[in-house]
PDB file of C-alpha atoms in Angstrom:
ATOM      1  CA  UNK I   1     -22.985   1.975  -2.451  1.00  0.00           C
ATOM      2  CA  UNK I   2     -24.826   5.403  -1.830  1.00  0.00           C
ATOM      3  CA  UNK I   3     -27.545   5.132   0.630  1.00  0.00           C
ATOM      4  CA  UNK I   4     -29.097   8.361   1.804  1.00  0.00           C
ATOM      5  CA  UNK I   5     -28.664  10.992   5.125  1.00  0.00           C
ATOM      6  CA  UNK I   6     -31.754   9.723   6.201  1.00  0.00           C
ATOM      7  CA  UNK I   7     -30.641   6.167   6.015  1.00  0.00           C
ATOM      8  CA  UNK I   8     -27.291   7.411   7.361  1.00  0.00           C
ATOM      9  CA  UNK I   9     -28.430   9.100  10.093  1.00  0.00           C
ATOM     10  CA  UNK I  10     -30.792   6.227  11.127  1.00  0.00           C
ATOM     11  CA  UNK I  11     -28.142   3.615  10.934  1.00  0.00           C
ATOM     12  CA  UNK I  12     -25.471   5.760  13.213  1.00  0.00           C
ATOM     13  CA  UNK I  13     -28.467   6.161  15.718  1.00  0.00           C
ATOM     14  CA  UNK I  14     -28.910   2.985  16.306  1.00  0.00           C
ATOM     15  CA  UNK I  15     -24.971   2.154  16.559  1.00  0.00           C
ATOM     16  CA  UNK I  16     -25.390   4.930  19.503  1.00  0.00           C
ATOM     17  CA  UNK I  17     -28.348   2.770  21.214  1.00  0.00           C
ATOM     18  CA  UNK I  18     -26.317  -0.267  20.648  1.00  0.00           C
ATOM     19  CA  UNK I  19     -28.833  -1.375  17.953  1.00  0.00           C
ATOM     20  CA  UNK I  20     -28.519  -2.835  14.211  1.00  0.00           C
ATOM     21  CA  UNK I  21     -30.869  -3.450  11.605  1.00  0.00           C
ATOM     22  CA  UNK I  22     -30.442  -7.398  11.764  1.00  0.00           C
ATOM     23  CA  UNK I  23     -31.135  -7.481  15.540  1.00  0.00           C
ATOM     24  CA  UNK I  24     -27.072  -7.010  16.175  1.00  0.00           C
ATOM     25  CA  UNK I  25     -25.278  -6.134  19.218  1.00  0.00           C
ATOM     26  CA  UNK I  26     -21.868  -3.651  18.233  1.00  0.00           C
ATOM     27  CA  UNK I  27     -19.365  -6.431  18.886  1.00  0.00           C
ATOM     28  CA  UNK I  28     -21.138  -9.080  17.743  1.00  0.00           C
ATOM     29  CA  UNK I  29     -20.347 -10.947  14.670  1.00  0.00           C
ATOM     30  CA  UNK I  30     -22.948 -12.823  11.734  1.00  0.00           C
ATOM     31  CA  UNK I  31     -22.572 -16.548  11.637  1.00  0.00           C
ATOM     32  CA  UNK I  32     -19.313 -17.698   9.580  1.00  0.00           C
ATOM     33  CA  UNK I  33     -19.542 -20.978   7.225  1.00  0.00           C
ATOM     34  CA  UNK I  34     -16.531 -21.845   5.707  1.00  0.00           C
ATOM     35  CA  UNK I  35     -15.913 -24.723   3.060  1.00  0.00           C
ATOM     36  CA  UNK I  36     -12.907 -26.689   2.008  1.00  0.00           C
ATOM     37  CA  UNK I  37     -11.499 -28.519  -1.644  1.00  0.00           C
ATOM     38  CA  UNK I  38     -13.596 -26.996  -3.444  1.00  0.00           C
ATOM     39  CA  UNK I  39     -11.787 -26.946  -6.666  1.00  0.00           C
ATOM     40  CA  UNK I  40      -9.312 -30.260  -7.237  1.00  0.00           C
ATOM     41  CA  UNK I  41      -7.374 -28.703 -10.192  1.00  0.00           C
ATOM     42  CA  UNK I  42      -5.594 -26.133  -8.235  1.00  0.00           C
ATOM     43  CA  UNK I  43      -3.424 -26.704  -5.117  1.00  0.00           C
ATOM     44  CA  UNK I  44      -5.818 -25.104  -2.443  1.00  0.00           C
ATOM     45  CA  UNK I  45      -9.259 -23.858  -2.043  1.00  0.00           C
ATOM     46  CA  UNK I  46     -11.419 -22.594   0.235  1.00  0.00           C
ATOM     47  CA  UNK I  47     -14.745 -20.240   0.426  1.00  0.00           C
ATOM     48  CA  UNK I  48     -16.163 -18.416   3.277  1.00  0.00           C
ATOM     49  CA  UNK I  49     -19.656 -17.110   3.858  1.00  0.00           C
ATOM     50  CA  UNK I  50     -20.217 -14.122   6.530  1.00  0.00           C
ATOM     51  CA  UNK I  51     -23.741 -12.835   5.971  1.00  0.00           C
ATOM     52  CA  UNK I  52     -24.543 -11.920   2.394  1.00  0.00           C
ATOM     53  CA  UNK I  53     -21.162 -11.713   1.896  1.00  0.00           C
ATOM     54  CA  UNK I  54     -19.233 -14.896  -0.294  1.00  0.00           C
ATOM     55  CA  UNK I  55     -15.734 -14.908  -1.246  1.00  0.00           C
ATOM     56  CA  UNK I  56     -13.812 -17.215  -3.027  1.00  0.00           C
ATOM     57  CA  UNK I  57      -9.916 -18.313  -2.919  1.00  0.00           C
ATOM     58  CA  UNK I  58      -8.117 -20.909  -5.078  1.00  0.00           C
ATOM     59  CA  UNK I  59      -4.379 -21.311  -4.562  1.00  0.00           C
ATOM     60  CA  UNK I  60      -1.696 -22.182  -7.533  1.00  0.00           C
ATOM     61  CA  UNK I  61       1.696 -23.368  -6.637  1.00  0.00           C
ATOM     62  CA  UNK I  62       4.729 -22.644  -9.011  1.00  0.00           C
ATOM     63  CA  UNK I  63       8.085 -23.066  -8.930  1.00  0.00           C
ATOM     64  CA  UNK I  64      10.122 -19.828  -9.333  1.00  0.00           C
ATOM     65  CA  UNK I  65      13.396 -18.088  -8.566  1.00  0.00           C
ATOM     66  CA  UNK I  66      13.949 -18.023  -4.336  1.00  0.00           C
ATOM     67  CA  UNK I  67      13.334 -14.270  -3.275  1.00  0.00           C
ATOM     68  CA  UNK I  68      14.348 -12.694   0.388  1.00  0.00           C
ATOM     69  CA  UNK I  69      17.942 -10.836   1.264  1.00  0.00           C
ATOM     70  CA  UNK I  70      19.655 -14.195   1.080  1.00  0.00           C
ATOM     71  CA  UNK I  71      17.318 -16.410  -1.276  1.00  0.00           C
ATOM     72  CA  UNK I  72      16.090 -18.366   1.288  1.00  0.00           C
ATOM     73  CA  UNK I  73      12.488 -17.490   0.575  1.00  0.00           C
ATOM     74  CA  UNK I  74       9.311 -18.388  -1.261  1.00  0.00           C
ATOM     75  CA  UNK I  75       6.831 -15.581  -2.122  1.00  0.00           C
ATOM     76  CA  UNK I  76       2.567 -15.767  -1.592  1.00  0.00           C
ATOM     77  CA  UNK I  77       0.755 -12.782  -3.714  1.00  0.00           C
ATOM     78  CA  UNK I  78      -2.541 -12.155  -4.311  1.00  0.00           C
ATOM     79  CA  UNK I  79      -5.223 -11.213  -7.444  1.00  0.00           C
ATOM     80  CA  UNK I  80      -8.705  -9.685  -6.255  1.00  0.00           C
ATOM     81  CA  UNK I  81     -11.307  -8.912  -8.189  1.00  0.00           C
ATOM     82  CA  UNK I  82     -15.049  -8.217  -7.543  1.00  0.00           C
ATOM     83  CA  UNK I  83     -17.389 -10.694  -9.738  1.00  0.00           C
ATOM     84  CA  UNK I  84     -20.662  -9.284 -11.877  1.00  0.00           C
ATOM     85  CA  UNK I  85     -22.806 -10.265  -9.913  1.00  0.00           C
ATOM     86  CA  UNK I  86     -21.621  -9.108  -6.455  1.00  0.00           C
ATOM     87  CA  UNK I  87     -24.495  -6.709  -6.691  1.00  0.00           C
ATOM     88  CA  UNK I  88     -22.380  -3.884  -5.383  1.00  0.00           C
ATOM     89  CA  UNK I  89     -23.030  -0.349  -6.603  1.00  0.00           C
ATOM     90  CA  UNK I  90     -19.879   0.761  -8.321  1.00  0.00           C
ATOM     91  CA  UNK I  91     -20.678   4.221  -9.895  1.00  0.00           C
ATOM     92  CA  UNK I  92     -18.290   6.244  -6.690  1.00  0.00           C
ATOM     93  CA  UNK I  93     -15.413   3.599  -6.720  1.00  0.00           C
ATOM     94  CA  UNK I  94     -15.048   1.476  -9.598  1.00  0.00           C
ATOM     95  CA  UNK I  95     -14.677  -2.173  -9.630  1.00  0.00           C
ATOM     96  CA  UNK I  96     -10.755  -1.938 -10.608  1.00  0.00           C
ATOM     97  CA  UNK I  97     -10.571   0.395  -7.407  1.00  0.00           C
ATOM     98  CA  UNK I  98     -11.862  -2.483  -5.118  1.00  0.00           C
ATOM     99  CA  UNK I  99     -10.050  -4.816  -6.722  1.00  0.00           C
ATOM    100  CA  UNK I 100      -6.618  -3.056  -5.599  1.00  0.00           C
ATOM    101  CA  UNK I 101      -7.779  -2.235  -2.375  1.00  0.00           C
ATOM    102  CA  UNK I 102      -8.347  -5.780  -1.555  1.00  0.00           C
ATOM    103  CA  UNK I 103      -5.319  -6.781  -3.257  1.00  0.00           C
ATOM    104  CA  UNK I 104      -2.881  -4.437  -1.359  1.00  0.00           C
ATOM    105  CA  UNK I 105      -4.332  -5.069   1.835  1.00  0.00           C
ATOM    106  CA  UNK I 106      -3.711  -9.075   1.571  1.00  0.00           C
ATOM    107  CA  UNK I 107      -0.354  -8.328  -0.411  1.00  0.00           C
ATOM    108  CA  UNK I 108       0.566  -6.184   2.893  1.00  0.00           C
ATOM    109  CA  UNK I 109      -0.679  -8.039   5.838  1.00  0.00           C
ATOM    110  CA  UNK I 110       1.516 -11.221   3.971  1.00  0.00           C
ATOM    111  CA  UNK I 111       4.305  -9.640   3.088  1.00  0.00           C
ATOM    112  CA  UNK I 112       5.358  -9.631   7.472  1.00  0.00           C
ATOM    113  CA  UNK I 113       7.594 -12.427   8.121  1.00  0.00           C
ATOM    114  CA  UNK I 114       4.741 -13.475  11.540  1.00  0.00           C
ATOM    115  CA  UNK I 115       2.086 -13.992   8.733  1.00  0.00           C
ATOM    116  CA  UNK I 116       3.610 -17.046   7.152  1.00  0.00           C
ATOM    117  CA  UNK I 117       6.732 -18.921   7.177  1.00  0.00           C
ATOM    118  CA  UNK I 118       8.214 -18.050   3.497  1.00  0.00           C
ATOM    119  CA  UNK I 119      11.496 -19.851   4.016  1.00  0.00           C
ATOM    120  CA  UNK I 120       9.575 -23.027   4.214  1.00  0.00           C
ATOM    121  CA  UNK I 121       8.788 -22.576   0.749  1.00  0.00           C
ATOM    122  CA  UNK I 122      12.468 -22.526  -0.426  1.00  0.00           C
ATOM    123  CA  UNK I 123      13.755 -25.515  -1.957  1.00  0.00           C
ATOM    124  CA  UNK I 124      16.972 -24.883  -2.808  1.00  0.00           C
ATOM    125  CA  UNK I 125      18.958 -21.630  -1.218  1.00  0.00           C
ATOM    126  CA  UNK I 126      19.327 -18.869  -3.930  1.00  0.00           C
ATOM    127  CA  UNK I 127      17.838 -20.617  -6.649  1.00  0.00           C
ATOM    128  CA  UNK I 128      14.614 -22.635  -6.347  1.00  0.00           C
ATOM    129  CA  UNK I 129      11.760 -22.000  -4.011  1.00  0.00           C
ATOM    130  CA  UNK I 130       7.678 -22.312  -4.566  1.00  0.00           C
ATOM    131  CA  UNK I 131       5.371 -19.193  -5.390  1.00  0.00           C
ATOM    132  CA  UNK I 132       1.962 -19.303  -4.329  1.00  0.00           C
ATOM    133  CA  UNK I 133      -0.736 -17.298  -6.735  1.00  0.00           C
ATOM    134  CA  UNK I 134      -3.753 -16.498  -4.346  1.00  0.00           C
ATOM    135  CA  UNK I 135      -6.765 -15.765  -6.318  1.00  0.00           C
ATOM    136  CA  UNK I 136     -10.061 -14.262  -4.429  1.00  0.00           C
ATOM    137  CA  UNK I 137     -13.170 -13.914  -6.213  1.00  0.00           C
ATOM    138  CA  UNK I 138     -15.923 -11.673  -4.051  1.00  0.00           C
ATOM    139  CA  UNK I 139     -18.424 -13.504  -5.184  1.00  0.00           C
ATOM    140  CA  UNK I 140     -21.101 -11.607  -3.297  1.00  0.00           C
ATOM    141  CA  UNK I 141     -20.485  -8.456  -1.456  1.00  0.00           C
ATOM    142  CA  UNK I 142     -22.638  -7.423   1.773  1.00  0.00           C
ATOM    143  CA  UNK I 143     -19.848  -5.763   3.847  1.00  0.00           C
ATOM    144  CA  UNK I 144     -16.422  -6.936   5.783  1.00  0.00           C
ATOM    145  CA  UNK I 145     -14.896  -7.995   2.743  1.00  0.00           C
ATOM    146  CA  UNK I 146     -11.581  -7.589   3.415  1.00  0.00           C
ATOM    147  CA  UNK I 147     -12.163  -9.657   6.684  1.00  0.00           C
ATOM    148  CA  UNK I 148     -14.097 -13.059   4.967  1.00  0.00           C
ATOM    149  CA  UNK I 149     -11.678 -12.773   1.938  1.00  0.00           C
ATOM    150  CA  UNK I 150      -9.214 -13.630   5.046  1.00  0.00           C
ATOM    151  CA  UNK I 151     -10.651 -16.192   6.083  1.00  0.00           C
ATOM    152  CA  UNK I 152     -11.172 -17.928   3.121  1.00  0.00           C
ATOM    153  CA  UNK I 153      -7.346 -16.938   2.763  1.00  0.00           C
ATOM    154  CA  UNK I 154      -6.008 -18.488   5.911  1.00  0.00           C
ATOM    155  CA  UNK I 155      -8.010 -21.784   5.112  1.00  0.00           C
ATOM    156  CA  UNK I 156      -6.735 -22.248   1.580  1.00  0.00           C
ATOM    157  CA  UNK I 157      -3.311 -21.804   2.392  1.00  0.00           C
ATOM    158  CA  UNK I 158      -3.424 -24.055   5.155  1.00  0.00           C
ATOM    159  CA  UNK I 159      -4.935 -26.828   2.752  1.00  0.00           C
ATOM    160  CA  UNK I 160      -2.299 -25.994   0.423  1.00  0.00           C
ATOM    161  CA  UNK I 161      -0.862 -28.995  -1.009  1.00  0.00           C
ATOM    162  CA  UNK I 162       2.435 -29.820  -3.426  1.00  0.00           C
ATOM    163  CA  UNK I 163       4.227 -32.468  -4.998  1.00  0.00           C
ATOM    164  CA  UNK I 164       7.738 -33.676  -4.220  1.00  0.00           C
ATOM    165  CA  UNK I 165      10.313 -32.490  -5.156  1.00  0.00           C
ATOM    166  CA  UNK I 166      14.024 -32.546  -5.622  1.00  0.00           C
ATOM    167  CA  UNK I 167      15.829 -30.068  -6.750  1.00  0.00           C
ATOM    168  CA  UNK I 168      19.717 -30.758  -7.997  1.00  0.00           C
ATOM    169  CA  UNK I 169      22.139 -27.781  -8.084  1.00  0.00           C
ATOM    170  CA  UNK I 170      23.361 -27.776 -11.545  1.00  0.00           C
ATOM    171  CA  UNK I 171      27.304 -27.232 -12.029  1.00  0.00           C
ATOM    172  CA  UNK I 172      28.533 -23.820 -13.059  1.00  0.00           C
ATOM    173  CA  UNK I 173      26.996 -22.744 -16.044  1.00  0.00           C
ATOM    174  CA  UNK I 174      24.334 -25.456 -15.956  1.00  0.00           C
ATOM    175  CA  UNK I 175      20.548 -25.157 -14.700  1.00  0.00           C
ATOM    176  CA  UNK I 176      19.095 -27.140 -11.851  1.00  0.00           C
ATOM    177  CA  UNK I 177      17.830 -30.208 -12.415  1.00  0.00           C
ATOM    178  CA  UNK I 178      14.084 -30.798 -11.163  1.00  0.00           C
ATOM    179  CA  UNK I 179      12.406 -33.714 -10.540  1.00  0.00           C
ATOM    180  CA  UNK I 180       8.788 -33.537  -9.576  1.00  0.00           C
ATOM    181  CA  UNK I 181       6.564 -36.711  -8.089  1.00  0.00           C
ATOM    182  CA  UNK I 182       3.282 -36.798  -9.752  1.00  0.00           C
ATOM    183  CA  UNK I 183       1.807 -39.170  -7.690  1.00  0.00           C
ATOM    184  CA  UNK I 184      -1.066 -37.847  -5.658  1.00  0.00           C
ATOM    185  CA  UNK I 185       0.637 -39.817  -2.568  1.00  0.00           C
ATOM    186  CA  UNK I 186       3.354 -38.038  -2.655  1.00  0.00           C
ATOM    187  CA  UNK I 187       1.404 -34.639  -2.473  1.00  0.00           C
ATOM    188  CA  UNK I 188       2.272 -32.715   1.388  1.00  0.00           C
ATOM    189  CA  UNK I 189       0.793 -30.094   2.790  1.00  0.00           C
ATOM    190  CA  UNK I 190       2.864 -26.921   2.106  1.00  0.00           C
ATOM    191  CA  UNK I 191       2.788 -24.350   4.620  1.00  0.00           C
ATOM    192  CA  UNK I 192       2.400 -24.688   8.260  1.00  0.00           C
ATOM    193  CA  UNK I 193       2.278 -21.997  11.134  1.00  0.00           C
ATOM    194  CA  UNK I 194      -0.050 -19.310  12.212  1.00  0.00           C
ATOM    195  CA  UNK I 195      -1.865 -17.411   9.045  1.00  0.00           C
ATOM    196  CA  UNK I 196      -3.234 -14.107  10.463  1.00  0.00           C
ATOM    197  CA  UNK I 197      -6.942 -12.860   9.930  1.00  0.00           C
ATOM    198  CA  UNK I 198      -8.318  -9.413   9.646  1.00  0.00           C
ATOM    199  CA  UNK I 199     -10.947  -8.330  12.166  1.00  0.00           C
ATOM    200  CA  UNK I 200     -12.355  -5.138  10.869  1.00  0.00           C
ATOM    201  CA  UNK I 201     -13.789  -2.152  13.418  1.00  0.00           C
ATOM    202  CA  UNK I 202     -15.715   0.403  11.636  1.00  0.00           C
ATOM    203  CA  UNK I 203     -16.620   3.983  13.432  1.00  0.00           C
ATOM    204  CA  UNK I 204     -20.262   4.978  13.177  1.00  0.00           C
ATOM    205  CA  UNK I 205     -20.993   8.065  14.540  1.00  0.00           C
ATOM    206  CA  UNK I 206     -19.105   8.096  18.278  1.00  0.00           C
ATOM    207  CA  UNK I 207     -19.654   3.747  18.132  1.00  0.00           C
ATOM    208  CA  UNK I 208     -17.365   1.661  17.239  1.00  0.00           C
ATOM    209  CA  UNK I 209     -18.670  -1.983  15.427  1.00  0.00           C
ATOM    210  CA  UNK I 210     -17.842  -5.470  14.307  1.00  0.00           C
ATOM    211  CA  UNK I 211     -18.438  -7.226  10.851  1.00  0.00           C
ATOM    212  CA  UNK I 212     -19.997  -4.319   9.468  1.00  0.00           C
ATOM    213  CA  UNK I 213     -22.780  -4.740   6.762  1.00  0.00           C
ATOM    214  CA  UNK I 214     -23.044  -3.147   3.448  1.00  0.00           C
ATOM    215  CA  UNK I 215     -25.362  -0.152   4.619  1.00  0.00           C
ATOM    216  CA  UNK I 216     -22.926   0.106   7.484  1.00  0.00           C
ATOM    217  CA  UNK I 217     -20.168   0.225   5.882  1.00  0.00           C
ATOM    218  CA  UNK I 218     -21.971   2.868   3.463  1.00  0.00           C
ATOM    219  CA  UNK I 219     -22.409   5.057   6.569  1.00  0.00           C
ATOM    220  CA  UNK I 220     -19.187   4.385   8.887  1.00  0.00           C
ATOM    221  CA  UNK I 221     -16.670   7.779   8.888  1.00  0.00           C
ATOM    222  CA  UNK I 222     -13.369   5.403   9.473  1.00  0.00           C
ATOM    223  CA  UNK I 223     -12.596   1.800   9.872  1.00  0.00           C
ATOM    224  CA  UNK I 224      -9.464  -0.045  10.896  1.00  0.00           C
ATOM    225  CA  UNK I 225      -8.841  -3.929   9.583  1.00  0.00           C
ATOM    226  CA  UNK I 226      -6.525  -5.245  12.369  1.00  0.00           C
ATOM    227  CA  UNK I 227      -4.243  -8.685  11.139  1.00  0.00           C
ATOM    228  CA  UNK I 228      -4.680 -11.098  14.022  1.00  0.00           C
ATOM    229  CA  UNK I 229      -3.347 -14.579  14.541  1.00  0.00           C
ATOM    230  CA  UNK I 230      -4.040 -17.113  17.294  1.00  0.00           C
ATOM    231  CA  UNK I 231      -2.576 -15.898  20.112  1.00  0.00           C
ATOM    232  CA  UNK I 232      -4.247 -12.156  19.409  1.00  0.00           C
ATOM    233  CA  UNK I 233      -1.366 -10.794  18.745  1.00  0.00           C
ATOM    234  CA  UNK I 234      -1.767  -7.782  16.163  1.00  0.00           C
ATOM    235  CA  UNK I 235       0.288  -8.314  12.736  1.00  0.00           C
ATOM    236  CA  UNK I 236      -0.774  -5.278  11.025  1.00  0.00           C
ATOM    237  CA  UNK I 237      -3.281  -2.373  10.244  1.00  0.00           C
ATOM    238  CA  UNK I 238      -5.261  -0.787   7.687  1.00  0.00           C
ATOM    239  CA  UNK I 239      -7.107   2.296   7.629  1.00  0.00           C
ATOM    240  CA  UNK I 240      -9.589   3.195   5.209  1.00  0.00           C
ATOM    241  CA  UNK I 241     -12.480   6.020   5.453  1.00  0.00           C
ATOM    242  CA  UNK I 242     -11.723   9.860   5.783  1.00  0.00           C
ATOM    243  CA  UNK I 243     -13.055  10.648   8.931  1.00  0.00           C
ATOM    244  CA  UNK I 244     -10.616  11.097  12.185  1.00  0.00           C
ATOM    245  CA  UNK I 245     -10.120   8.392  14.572  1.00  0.00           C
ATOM    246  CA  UNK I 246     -12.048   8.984  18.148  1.00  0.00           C
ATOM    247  CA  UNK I 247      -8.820   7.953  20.017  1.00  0.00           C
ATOM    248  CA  UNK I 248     -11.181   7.341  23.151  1.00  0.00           C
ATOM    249  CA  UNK I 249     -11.753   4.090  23.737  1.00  0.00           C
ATOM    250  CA  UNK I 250     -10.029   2.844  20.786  1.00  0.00           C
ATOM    251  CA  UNK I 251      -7.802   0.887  22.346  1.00  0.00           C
ATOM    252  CA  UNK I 252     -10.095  -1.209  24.120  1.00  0.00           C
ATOM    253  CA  UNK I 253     -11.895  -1.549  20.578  1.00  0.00           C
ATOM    254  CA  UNK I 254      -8.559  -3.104  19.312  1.00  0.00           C
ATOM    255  CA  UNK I 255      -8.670  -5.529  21.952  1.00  0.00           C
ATOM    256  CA  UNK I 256     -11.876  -6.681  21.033  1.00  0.00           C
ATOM    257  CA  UNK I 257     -11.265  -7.721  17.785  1.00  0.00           C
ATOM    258  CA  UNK I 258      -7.871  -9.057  18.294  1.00  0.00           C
ATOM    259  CA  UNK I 259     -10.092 -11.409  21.054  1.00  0.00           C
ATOM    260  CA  UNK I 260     -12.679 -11.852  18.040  1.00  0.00           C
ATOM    261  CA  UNK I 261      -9.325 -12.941  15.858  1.00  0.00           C
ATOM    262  CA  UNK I 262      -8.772 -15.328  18.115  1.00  0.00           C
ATOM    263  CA  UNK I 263     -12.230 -16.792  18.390  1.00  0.00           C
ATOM    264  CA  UNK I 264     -12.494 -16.643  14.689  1.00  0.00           C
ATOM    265  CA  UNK I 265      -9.085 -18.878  13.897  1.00  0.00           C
ATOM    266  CA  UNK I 266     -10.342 -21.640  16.743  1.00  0.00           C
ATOM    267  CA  UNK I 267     -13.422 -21.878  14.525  1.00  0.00           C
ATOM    268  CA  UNK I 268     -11.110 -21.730  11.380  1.00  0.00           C
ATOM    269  CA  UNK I 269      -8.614 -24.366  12.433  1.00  0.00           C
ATOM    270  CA  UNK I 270     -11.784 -26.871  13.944  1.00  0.00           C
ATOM    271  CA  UNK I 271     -12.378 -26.818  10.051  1.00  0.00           C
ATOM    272  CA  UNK I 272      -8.918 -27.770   9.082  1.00  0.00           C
ATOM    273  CA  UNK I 273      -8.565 -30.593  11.635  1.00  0.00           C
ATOM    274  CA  UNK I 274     -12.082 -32.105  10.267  1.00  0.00           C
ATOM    275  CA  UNK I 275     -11.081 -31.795   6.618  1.00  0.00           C
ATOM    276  CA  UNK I 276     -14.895 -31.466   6.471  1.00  0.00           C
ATOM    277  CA  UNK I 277     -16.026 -30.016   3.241  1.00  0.00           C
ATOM    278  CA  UNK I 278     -18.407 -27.962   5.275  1.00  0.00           C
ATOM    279  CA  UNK I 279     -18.367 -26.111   8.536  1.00  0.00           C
ATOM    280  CA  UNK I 280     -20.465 -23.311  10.028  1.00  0.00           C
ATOM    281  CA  UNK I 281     -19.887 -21.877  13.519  1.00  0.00           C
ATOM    282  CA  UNK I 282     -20.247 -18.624  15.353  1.00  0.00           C
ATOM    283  CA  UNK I 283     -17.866 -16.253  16.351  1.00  0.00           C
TER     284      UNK I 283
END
């Protein structure tokens, strides 16, 4: 999105007066509605709503080969893409761009062994285990992407359910035997544990900021996406913008939005524990 220096300008001034254009404090985030089972035919689902911004996630679970040093894992990788009607202005980074950027920074935050439990989607050691296809669809883009599309991540997985099933080593020369329970009551919730989040910080001017919108984003010099899970401990980072970090004070910033991360997965996991189609709540 291309804004002007006047716009730019105005927007870093009032991130210096501790100001925003929708009434804003710097480390204070828009209201966060998530909803759940959205779409029956897949194994998970979930959207999230920050602002203007609405993403999308849908989960499919296949079975595939067992992955990890000693087969003893499942694997969870993600699609992005950006829809039409996102309204974003794509003539400086094209959509395919944002779709990769998105893409790598879920595929990276998930591929550390504190972001989900992989082994628990082995089924049988070196030769059967469940693959997870995460699909996010930005449905509507008005900044902090990256940090609703993990929301919406976090809650899908978590809702993730699966069939039974047995797997029988086949002898030597022979393939597996599956068996797979098609009842619906058979159907278990697939992953458990602690899911991170990213909490986003975006530098505008000398001021540091939360949940950035799209003109903000349009005028930030550097931001930082910080994976968080429940107990605020950091799983990951990712930089993006070419300005230079203003190490002062940054490390105070962290905390903040690991302590947002944590505020933001309470909310997230009141939603699971309803199984309420609908849930709003601050951060």
């Amino acid at each position: 999105m291309h804004i002007s220096s006047t716009e730019v300008d105005y927007i870093a001034l009032g991130a210096s007066s501790d100001f925003r254009a929708d009434g804003r404090h710097a480390f204070e985030f828009r209201d966060v509605i998530v909803e759940s089972h959205l779409v029956p035919s897949v194994s998970g689902s979930s959207r999230a709503q920050v602002g203007g911004t609405d993403v999308l996630v849908y989960v499919k679970a296949e079975l595939g080969p067992a992955q990890g040093k000693n087969g003893t894992e499942g694997v969870i990788t993600f699609t992005a893409h950006y829809s039409s009607v996102t309204g974003l202005d794509n003539e400086v980074r094209t959509s395919n761009m944002l779709n990769a950027e998105l893409e790598e920074s879920l595929n990276r935050l998930f591929s550390e062994k504190q972001a989900a439990n992989l082994e628990r989607l082995c089924l049988l050691e070196g030769r059967v285990a469940w693959t997870l296809l995460v699909d996010v669809t930005v449905l509507k883009a008005d900044g902090n992407v990256l940090d609703v599309a993990s929301f919406a991540v976090r809650n899908a997985l978590l809702s993730t359910l699966v069939p039974h099933v047995e797997v029988i080593r086949g002898e030597e020369g022979e393939a597996d035997e599956i068996e797979v329970d098609d009842e619906p009551a058979s159907r278990r919730l697939l992953l458990e544990g602690d899911p991170p989040v990213f909490i986003s910080v975006c530098l505008l001017g000398s001021k540091w900021m939360l949940d950035a919108s799209q003109d903000e984003e349009a005028s930030m010099t550097s931001k930082l996406s910080v994976g968080v899970n429940s107990s605020g401990k950091v799983c990951g980072i990712v930089k993006a913008g070419e300005g230079a970090l203003e190490w002062d004070g940054l490390g105070d910033t962290l905390k903040t939005a690991a302590n947002m991360g944590v505020k933001i997965i309470e909310g997230l996991r009141k939603v699971q524990a309803s199984r309420a189609e609908t849930v709003g709540f601050f951060a």
